[in-house]
Each structure stands twice: as structure tokens, then as C-alpha cells.
Amino acid sequence: MASPQPHGTPAEAEHRTEHQRHHAKHQARSVADHAAAVTALLEPLHSVHRTETLPLADALGRGLVADVRAPISLPPFANSQMDGYAIRSVDVPDGGAELGIMPPVPAGARPAPLQPGMAAPIMTGAMLPAGADAVVPIERAVPDRFLPAAAQAKEHATVWLPPAAAGTFVRAAGSDVQAGGAALAAGTFLGPAQLGLLAALGIPDVTVYQAVTVLLVTTGDEVVEPGRELPPGKIFDSNGTLLEAAMKQAGLHVRRAGIATDNPDGLRALLREEGAGVDLIVTTGGVSQGAYEVVRQAMADQPVEFLHVAMQPGGPQGIGTFEGRPFLGFPGNPVSCLVSFEMFLRPVLARLQGAPAPRLPVRARLSQPLTSPGHKHQVRRGTLKSDGTVELQGGESSHLMHALAGSNVLVHVPEGVAALAAGAEVEVWTL
């Protein structure tokens, strides 16, 4: 059977083909596809040439480069979980027993082996004497207090103790991690608990990825630095402070370049001058379809793509390189630029470098209904309550800074969902 021929003249067919190309070019990119593009752009940051070895005290908030194996077991020896008496469980029958008292075992001491029929006063964390396999808490002993040293020194000093099964109140050697076992995996975010584990293993320093240095540029003739006079038609710059704070909180090194005017040549000169040595350039504003989109104009001769992502807010995005340096162009509305950072830059760096820590996703129930454009991934601001419900703050608009400031979560409404009723379950990211 012959293939069907297109209707109309060859010129009309060519026009349809051109229209299809135009439509495909301007079709919104999915959130997942744009995140993949950002990952590909920043992949060179995931390199052994961008690592450094730091003392534990300086490694907070960094990502671990390689797996760490435990050089010792934790605990390194069996020790007591309680203040009490170390015993041999076979020495204490079901009805309890009167045992002789050996010299006490303080934390940090190496005790003598426990003799049959004897009990050793032992402090929390102290090494269990050889032969002992259980600990009876002091409050269960009779008397329920440690005897003074003079009384313990008497030849026939005794204590009555109830029975205790082997392993009672004993922290076994290696019960936390065995020597040679996996302690931390490559890519782990190093918070206080992870650094504490490394210290407990006797590891003084750690190899981590270098922190990313970002040049942050706010654009727009309408933007004024806070603290200056605000002429009619102008607004104070919140994007610079907002994004700088978010980036610094995420462990990035931020270089601010002030506010760039709507002059493409001036913006290019600023990026060349201030961008030397940075790992990434991020701009806010000037990436939409307006007549004065300075970032678009400044990047006209650069391999930068300006597109629309199927996301609300934060649809307009720029991605590429400026004179070989990775570049991301975020929208100009404050909520849009923060959502762009949270949706793309923060999680991509977390995957590539182990830092910053990814946002914790939790499930919550809406306290009110919402609507969402079904063809977009909508990100709303909300307050997560102690009862597991989330209350939306503000509306869908991307300029509502007051609503953002009153929020503690980002509420995600995935593409394909046009409405949700009160009580519906949603994913939220804690801020």
C-alpha cells in the first residue's frame, strides 16, 4: 500500500513543516528534561580535579568524594550501657545472688578479668571486663548505690543482684559499625552527624568537593539597591539578596556584581570582568519575550538557549555558556528565581557533589482546594502544620514575597493535575 501523500501544494506542505518546526522549538520543556540539561551543563564540576582535603571542622556542608571504610569497629570494645555491676550471667540464677565485689571500672580504664562469683562496679561507657557478659543497673542492686572505696576494699564486701540475661545493657564491639565496613558512601552530605561519625572513627580529615563559586547578577533599569531613594516606576532589588542568601545557605561561594542596566554591551563587559575564575554565572531577569530582555541580547552571540519550562512560576529559563563558562538565566520575579534555584540548581549540585543537602520531601494534606494549569508543574508556597496539613500562602503569582516569607514548604502539583480538593495528598519540600 502506497504511503499517503500530504494534501495541498508543495509550498503548503513546506509551510506546514515549518510551522511544526516552530511549534516544536517553542514547546515547553518538561521540568525533568530541563533538570537533565542543567546536570549536563554542570557535569564538569563532578571531577577529581575539583576536590580538596579538609580538617573535619572545615568540612561541614560539603559532599564526600569517595566511600569511607571504617578503620576500627564502633564501639571498639564491649562496654557498659549503664552505671551498674558487670556480671557473668551464669553466676546469677533466677532468684538472684549475692556476689563479691571487685575493684570498680571507670570509663577509660582497662579492667582486670571478672572472676567467677564476682561483680565489678562499672560506669557507663567503661570497657566490660573479660568474662563478663551482662550489666545490672545500680538501681536494681541491693544496696542500690555503689559502696564507698573503703567498704569495697573489705575482704568480704558483697552485693545482691537480680538475674540478667547475657547481653543485657552491653554495647557489643562493632554493634554500630564493623572495622572494614562501609561508614559513609561517596556523595554523602557532611552534616554534624556524619562528621561526628568520622571523628569517632579517628579520622581527622576528609576529601570533599570544592564549593562552587557563583557570579550572581541582577538585571534591569527598573531595579534599585535597597537603602537608596526609590524613584517612581522603580522597585528595590530583592532577587540579589534572596538568591545570595539561598546560595550561601546551600554552601555556595557567591560573588555579587551589583545591578546591571538594560545595556547588552555593559552586561557583557560586566560578565567578562567579574566572571573570571567563577564556576557558574547566574543572572536574574531579562530572559523572557519582552522588548528589553537584556540577558537575551547580551547572549546573542553565545551558545545560550532561551526557552520555556513547563513550570509555574519560573517558566522562562536561559541555559548555556558565556565565553566557555556555564551560564543559567533565571526569571526576574523573585519567587520565580528562587523556585528556579530550588528546582534546578540546588538538586543538580546535590546529585553531582553531595552538597547542598537535598530538600526533604514529605507528604501532606491540603487544608484547602487548589487549581493548577494541567500542562505545567506548579510550585506553590505553603505552611506545614503540626497536624500534617499544609496551608497555601498567597496565590499563584510570582511576585508575592510576603507569602514566600510566611512559608516553610514548597508545595508541588505535578504536570497533568488541574485541580485538587481539600484533603488531597501532595508532596512538599521543607525549606
Coordinates of C-alpha atoms in Angstrom, one line a residue:
M1 CA 0.0 0.0 0.0
A2 CA 1.4 3.4 -1.0
S3 CA 2.2 5.9 1.6
P4 CA -0.4 8.7 1.9
Q5 CA 0.6 11.9 0.2
P6 CA 0.3 15.3 2.0
H7 CA -2.7 17.4 0.9
G8 CA -2.2 20.7 -0.9
T9 CA 0.7 22.1 -2.9
P10 CA 4.4 21.5 -2.1
A11 CA 4.6 25.1 -0.9
E12 CA 1.7 24.4 1.5
A13 CA 3.4 21.2 2.7
E14 CA 6.6 23.2 3.3
H15 CA 4.7 25.8 5.3
R16 CA 3.1 23.1 7.5
T17 CA 6.6 21.6 8.1
E18 CA 8.0 25.0 9.0
H19 CA 5.0 25.5 11.4
Q20 CA 5.7 22.2 13.0
R21 CA 9.4 23.1 13.5
H22 CA 8.3 26.4 15.0
H23 CA 5.9 24.7 17.3
A24 CA 8.5 22.1 18.4
K25 CA 11.0 24.9 19.0
H26 CA 8.7 26.8 21.3
Q27 CA 7.1 23.9 23.0
A28 CA 7.7 24.0 26.8
R29 CA 10.4 21.7 28.1
S30 CA 9.5 19.4 31.0
V31 CA 10.9 20.0 34.4
A32 CA 12.8 16.7 34.2
D33 CA 14.3 17.5 30.8
H34 CA 15.5 20.9 32.0
A35 CA 17.0 19.4 35.1
A36 CA 18.8 16.9 32.9
A37 CA 20.1 19.8 30.8
V38 CA 21.4 21.6 33.9
T39 CA 23.0 18.4 35.0
A40 CA 24.8 18.0 31.7
L41 CA 25.9 21.7 31.8
L42 CA 27.4 21.3 35.3
E43 CA 28.8 17.8 35.0
P44 CA 32.4 19.1 34.8
L45 CA 32.0 20.2 38.5
H46 CA 31.9 16.5 39.3
S47 CA 35.6 16.0 38.9
V48 CA 38.5 14.6 40.9
H49 CA 40.3 17.8 39.9
R50 CA 37.8 19.8 42.0
T51 CA 38.4 18.2 45.3
E52 CA 40.3 19.2 48.5
T53 CA 41.2 17.6 51.8
L54 CA 39.9 19.5 54.8
P55 CA 40.0 19.0 58.6
L56 CA 36.7 17.8 59.9
A57 CA 36.0 21.2 61.4
D58 CA 36.1 22.9 58.0
A59 CA 34.2 20.2 56.1
L60 CA 30.7 21.0 57.3
G61 CA 28.2 21.2 54.4
R62 CA 30.5 19.6 51.8
G63 CA 30.0 16.5 49.8
L64 CA 32.1 13.4 50.3
V65 CA 34.2 12.4 47.3
A66 CA 34.9 8.7 47.9
D67 CA 33.5 5.9 50.1
V68 CA 34.9 5.8 53.6
R69 CA 35.6 2.4 55.2
A70 CA 35.7 2.1 59.0
P71 CA 39.4 1.8 60.2
I72 CA 38.1 0.5 63.5
S73 CA 35.0 -1.0 64.9
L74 CA 32.4 1.1 66.8
P75 CA 32.3 0.6 69.7
P76 CA 35.9 -0.6 69.6
F77 CA 35.3 -2.8 72.6
A78 CA 32.3 -4.1 74.5
N79 CA 31.2 -1.5 77.1
S80 CA 28.5 -0.9 79.6
Q81 CA 25.3 0.9 78.6
M82 CA 24.5 1.8 82.3
D83 CA 26.1 2.6 85.6
G84 CA 25.9 -0.8 87.5
Y85 CA 27.6 -4.1 88.0
A86 CA 29.3 -6.2 85.3
I87 CA 28.5 -9.9 85.9
R88 CA 28.7 -13.3 84.4
S89 CA 25.1 -14.2 83.7
V90 CA 25.7 -17.8 84.8
D91 CA 26.6 -16.6 88.3
V92 CA 23.1 -15.2 88.9
P93 CA 20.3 -17.7 89.0
D94 CA 16.6 -16.9 88.6
G95 CA 16.2 -15.9 92.3
G96 CA 19.2 -13.6 92.3
A97 CA 22.5 -14.0 94.1
E98 CA 25.0 -12.4 96.5
L99 CA 28.2 -11.7 94.7
G100 CA 31.6 -10.5 95.8
I101 CA 32.7 -7.0 94.7
M102 CA 35.8 -6.5 92.5
P103 CA 37.6 -3.1 92.0
P104 CA 35.4 -0.6 90.1
V105 CA 35.8 0.0 86.4
P106 CA 35.7 3.7 85.4
A107 CA 35.4 4.9 81.8
G108 CA 38.8 4.8 80.1
A109 CA 40.3 2.1 82.3
R110 CA 41.4 -1.4 81.2
P111 CA 39.8 -3.7 83.8
A112 CA 41.1 -7.0 85.2
P113 CA 39.2 -10.1 84.1
L114 CA 36.0 -10.8 86.0
Q115 CA 36.4 -13.7 88.4
P116 CA 33.6 -16.3 88.9
G117 CA 31.1 -15.4 91.6
M118 CA 32.2 -11.7 91.5
A119 CA 30.6 -8.5 90.2
A120 CA 32.5 -5.4 89.1
P121 CA 31.1 -1.9 89.7
I122 CA 31.2 -0.3 86.2
M123 CA 30.4 3.1 84.8
T124 CA 28.6 4.0 81.6
G125 CA 30.9 3.6 78.6
A126 CA 33.5 1.7 80.5
M127 CA 35.1 -1.4 79.0
L128 CA 33.4 -4.7 80.0
P129 CA 35.8 -6.9 81.9
A130 CA 36.8 -10.1 80.2
G131 CA 34.4 -12.9 81.3
A132 CA 31.5 -10.5 81.9
D133 CA 28.6 -10.7 79.6
A134 CA 25.8 -8.6 81.2
V135 CA 25.3 -5.5 83.3
V136 CA 22.8 -5.0 86.1
P137 CA 21.8 -1.3 86.6
I138 CA 22.8 0.1 90.0
E139 CA 19.2 0.9 90.9
R140 CA 18.4 -2.9 90.8
A141 CA 21.2 -3.8 93.2
V142 CA 21.0 -4.2 97.0
P143 CA 22.3 -1.8 98.2
D144 CA 21.2 0.4 95.2
R145 CA 24.3 2.6 95.4
F146 CA 28.0 2.0 95.0
L147 CA 29.8 1.2 98.2
P148 CA 32.5 3.7 99.3
A149 CA 36.0 2.7 98.4
A150 CA 36.8 1.7 101.9
A151 CA 33.8 -0.6 102.1
Q152 CA 34.7 -2.2 98.7
A153 CA 38.2 -2.8 99.9
K154 CA 36.9 -5.1 102.7
E155 CA 37.6 -8.7 102.0
H156 CA 34.0 -9.9 102.2
A157 CA 32.2 -6.9 100.6
T158 CA 29.1 -8.2 98.7
V159 CA 26.1 -7.0 96.7
W160 CA 22.8 -8.8 95.9
L161 CA 21.9 -8.7 92.2
P162 CA 18.9 -10.0 90.3
P163 CA 19.4 -12.2 87.2
A164 CA 20.3 -10.7 83.8
A165 CA 20.5 -12.5 80.5
A166 CA 23.7 -12.4 78.5
G167 CA 24.0 -9.1 76.5
T168 CA 21.8 -7.1 78.9
F169 CA 22.9 -3.5 78.9
V170 CA 26.0 -4.3 77.0
R171 CA 27.1 -2.5 73.9
A172 CA 28.8 -5.1 71.8
A173 CA 32.1 -4.3 70.0
G174 CA 31.2 -3.4 66.4
S175 CA 27.5 -3.2 67.1
D176 CA 27.4 0.2 65.4
V177 CA 29.9 -0.4 62.5
Q178 CA 32.5 -3.2 62.0
A179 CA 36.1 -2.5 61.1
G180 CA 36.4 -2.5 57.3
G181 CA 32.7 -2.0 56.9
A182 CA 31.1 0.9 54.9
A183 CA 30.9 4.0 57.1
L184 CA 29.9 6.7 54.6
A185 CA 29.1 6.5 50.8
A186 CA 30.6 8.7 48.2
G187 CA 28.4 11.7 47.6
T188 CA 27.2 11.9 51.3
F189 CA 26.4 15.3 52.6
L190 CA 28.5 16.0 55.6
G191 CA 26.4 17.3 58.4
P192 CA 27.1 17.2 62.1
A193 CA 26.2 13.5 62.4
Q194 CA 28.4 12.5 59.5
L195 CA 31.4 14.5 60.8
G196 CA 30.8 13.1 64.3
L197 CA 31.0 9.6 62.9
L198 CA 34.3 10.3 61.1
A199 CA 35.7 11.7 64.4
A200 CA 34.5 8.6 66.3
L201 CA 36.4 6.5 63.8
G202 CA 39.6 8.5 64.5
I203 CA 39.6 10.1 61.0
P204 CA 41.0 13.7 61.3
D205 CA 40.3 15.0 57.8
V206 CA 38.2 14.2 54.7
T207 CA 38.4 14.7 51.0
V208 CA 35.4 16.7 49.7
Y209 CA 34.3 18.6 46.6
Q210 CA 35.3 22.2 46.4
A211 CA 32.5 24.6 47.0
V212 CA 31.0 26.1 43.8
T213 CA 31.7 29.8 43.2
V214 CA 28.8 31.6 41.5
L215 CA 28.7 35.1 39.9
L216 CA 25.3 36.5 40.7
V217 CA 24.0 39.3 38.6
T218 CA 20.6 41.1 38.9
T219 CA 19.5 43.0 35.8
G220 CA 17.0 45.7 35.0
D221 CA 16.9 49.5 34.7
E222 CA 13.9 49.4 37.0
V223 CA 15.8 47.9 39.9
V224 CA 17.3 49.9 42.7
E225 CA 19.6 48.8 45.5
P226 CA 17.9 48.7 49.0
G227 CA 18.7 51.8 51.0
R228 CA 18.7 54.2 48.1
E229 CA 15.9 56.6 47.1
L230 CA 13.1 54.8 45.2
P231 CA 12.1 57.0 42.2
P232 CA 8.6 56.5 40.6
G233 CA 8.4 53.3 38.5
K234 CA 11.4 51.7 40.2
I235 CA 11.5 48.7 42.6
F236 CA 14.0 47.6 45.2
D237 CA 16.2 44.6 44.2
S238 CA 15.1 41.6 46.3
N239 CA 16.4 39.0 43.9
G240 CA 20.1 39.6 44.7
T241 CA 19.6 39.3 48.4
L242 CA 17.1 36.4 48.1
L243 CA 19.3 34.3 45.8
E244 CA 22.6 35.2 47.5
A245 CA 21.1 34.0 50.9
A246 CA 19.8 30.8 49.3
M247 CA 23.1 30.1 47.7
K248 CA 25.2 30.8 50.8
Q249 CA 22.8 28.7 52.9
A250 CA 23.4 25.9 50.4
G251 CA 27.2 26.2 50.8
L252 CA 28.0 28.1 47.5
H253 CA 30.5 30.9 47.4
V254 CA 28.7 33.9 45.9
R255 CA 30.2 36.9 44.1
R256 CA 27.8 39.7 43.7
A257 CA 28.2 42.0 40.7
G258 CA 25.6 44.6 41.6
I259 CA 22.7 45.5 39.3
A260 CA 23.3 45.5 35.5
T261 CA 21.3 48.0 33.5
D262 CA 19.5 47.1 30.3
N263 CA 22.6 47.7 28.2
P264 CA 23.8 44.5 26.5
D265 CA 27.3 45.7 25.9
G266 CA 27.6 46.8 29.5
L267 CA 26.3 43.4 30.7
R268 CA 28.8 41.5 28.6
A269 CA 31.6 43.7 29.9
L270 CA 30.5 43.1 33.5
L271 CA 30.3 39.3 33.0
R272 CA 33.8 39.3 31.5
E273 CA 35.3 41.4 34.2
E274 CA 33.5 39.8 37.2
G275 CA 33.2 36.3 35.9
A276 CA 36.9 35.4 35.8
G277 CA 37.5 32.4 38.0
V278 CA 33.9 31.6 38.8
D279 CA 32.4 28.1 38.2
L280 CA 29.0 29.4 37.2
I281 CA 27.2 32.6 36.1
V282 CA 23.6 33.1 37.3
T283 CA 21.5 36.1 36.2
T284 CA 18.0 37.1 37.1
G285 CA 15.7 38.9 34.7
G286 CA 16.0 39.6 31.0
V287 CA 15.1 36.1 29.8
S288 CA 11.5 36.4 28.6
Q289 CA 9.9 37.6 25.4
G290 CA 9.8 41.4 26.1
A291 CA 11.3 44.2 24.1
Y292 CA 14.1 44.9 26.6
E293 CA 15.4 41.5 27.6
V294 CA 19.0 42.4 28.2
V295 CA 20.3 39.0 29.0
R296 CA 18.9 37.6 25.7
Q297 CA 20.5 40.5 23.9
A298 CA 23.8 40.1 25.6
M299 CA 24.0 36.4 24.8
A300 CA 23.1 36.8 21.2
D301 CA 26.5 35.5 20.0
Q302 CA 26.9 32.9 22.8
P303 CA 25.8 29.2 22.8
V304 CA 22.9 30.0 25.1
E305 CA 19.3 28.7 24.7
F306 CA 16.3 30.7 26.0
L307 CA 13.3 28.5 26.4
H308 CA 10.1 27.9 28.4
V309 CA 9.9 25.2 31.0
A310 CA 6.5 23.7 31.8
M311 CA 6.6 25.1 35.3
Q312 CA 4.8 27.8 37.3
P313 CA 6.3 30.0 38.4
G314 CA 9.7 30.1 36.7
G315 CA 8.8 29.2 33.2
P316 CA 11.3 31.3 31.3
Q317 CA 14.9 30.0 31.6
G318 CA 18.3 30.5 29.9
I319 CA 21.0 27.9 29.8
G320 CA 24.3 27.6 28.0
T321 CA 27.8 29.0 28.3
F322 CA 29.2 32.6 28.3
E323 CA 32.7 32.5 26.8
G324 CA 33.0 28.9 27.9
R325 CA 31.7 29.5 31.4
P326 CA 28.4 27.7 32.5
F327 CA 25.5 30.1 32.5
L328 CA 22.0 29.9 33.9
G329 CA 19.5 32.7 33.4
F330 CA 16.6 32.8 35.9
P331 CA 13.4 34.8 35.6
G332 CA 13.2 38.3 37.2
N333 CA 10.2 37.8 39.5
P334 CA 11.6 37.0 43.0
V335 CA 9.5 33.8 43.7
S336 CA 10.3 32.6 40.1
C337 CA 14.1 32.9 40.6
L338 CA 14.0 31.2 44.0
V339 CA 11.9 28.4 42.7
S340 CA 14.3 28.0 39.7
F341 CA 17.2 27.7 42.2
E342 CA 15.3 25.1 44.3
M343 CA 14.1 23.1 41.3
F344 CA 17.2 23.1 39.2
L345 CA 20.5 24.3 40.6
R346 CA 20.2 23.1 44.2
P347 CA 19.2 19.5 43.4
V348 CA 21.6 19.2 40.5
L349 CA 24.5 20.2 42.7
A350 CA 23.3 17.8 45.4
R351 CA 23.4 14.9 42.9
L352 CA 26.8 15.9 41.4
Q353 CA 28.7 16.9 44.5
G354 CA 26.7 15.6 47.5
A355 CA 26.1 19.2 48.6
P356 CA 24.0 21.0 49.4
A357 CA 21.7 18.6 51.1
P358 CA 18.6 17.8 49.0
R359 CA 15.3 19.2 50.2
L360 CA 13.4 16.6 52.3
P361 CA 10.2 15.6 50.5
V362 CA 7.3 14.8 52.8
R363 CA 3.6 14.1 52.2
A364 CA 1.0 16.5 53.5
R365 CA -2.7 17.1 53.0
L366 CA -4.1 20.3 51.6
S367 CA -6.2 22.4 54.0
Q368 CA -7.9 24.0 51.1
P369 CA -8.6 23.2 47.4
L370 CA -6.4 24.5 44.6
T371 CA -6.3 24.7 40.8
S372 CA -3.3 24.4 38.6
P373 CA -2.6 24.6 34.9
G374 CA -2.7 21.0 33.8
H375 CA 0.1 21.3 31.3
K376 CA 2.6 22.7 33.9
H377 CA 4.3 21.6 37.1
Q378 CA 3.1 24.1 39.7
V379 CA 5.1 25.1 42.7
R380 CA 3.0 26.8 45.5
R381 CA 4.2 28.2 48.8
G382 CA 2.7 26.9 52.0
T383 CA 2.9 26.4 55.7
L384 CA 3.2 22.8 57.0
K385 CA 1.3 22.4 60.3
S386 CA 1.9 20.0 63.1
D387 CA -1.2 18.0 62.2
G388 CA 0.3 17.1 58.8
T389 CA -1.8 19.6 56.8
V390 CA -0.4 22.3 54.5
E391 CA -2.0 25.7 54.2
L392 CA -1.3 27.6 51.0
Q393 CA 0.3 31.0 51.3
G394 CA -0.7 33.6 48.7
G395 CA -1.7 32.8 45.2
E396 CA 0.0 31.6 42.0
S397 CA 1.6 34.9 41.2
S398 CA 5.4 35.0 41.3
H399 CA 5.8 38.5 42.9
L400 CA 4.3 37.5 46.3
M401 CA 7.3 37.9 48.5
H402 CA 5.3 38.3 51.7
A403 CA 3.6 35.0 51.1
L404 CA 7.0 33.4 50.4
A405 CA 8.4 34.8 53.7
G406 CA 5.5 33.3 55.6
S407 CA 6.1 29.8 54.1
N408 CA 8.1 26.8 55.3
V409 CA 7.5 24.5 52.4
L410 CA 7.2 24.3 48.6
V411 CA 4.0 22.5 47.5
H412 CA 4.3 20.5 44.3
V413 CA 1.4 20.0 41.9
P414 CA 2.7 17.8 39.1
E415 CA 2.0 18.3 35.4
G416 CA -1.3 16.7 34.4
V417 CA -3.1 17.7 37.6
A418 CA -5.6 20.6 37.1
A419 CA -7.3 20.7 40.5
L420 CA -7.0 19.2 43.9
A421 CA -9.6 19.1 46.7
A422 CA -9.1 20.0 50.3
G423 CA -7.6 16.9 52.0
A424 CA -5.8 15.7 48.9
E425 CA -2.3 14.5 49.5
V426 CA 0.6 16.4 48.0
E427 CA 4.4 16.4 48.1
V428 CA 6.0 19.3 49.9
W429 CA 9.7 20.2 50.2
T430 CA 10.7 21.6 53.6
L431 CA 12.5 24.9 53.4

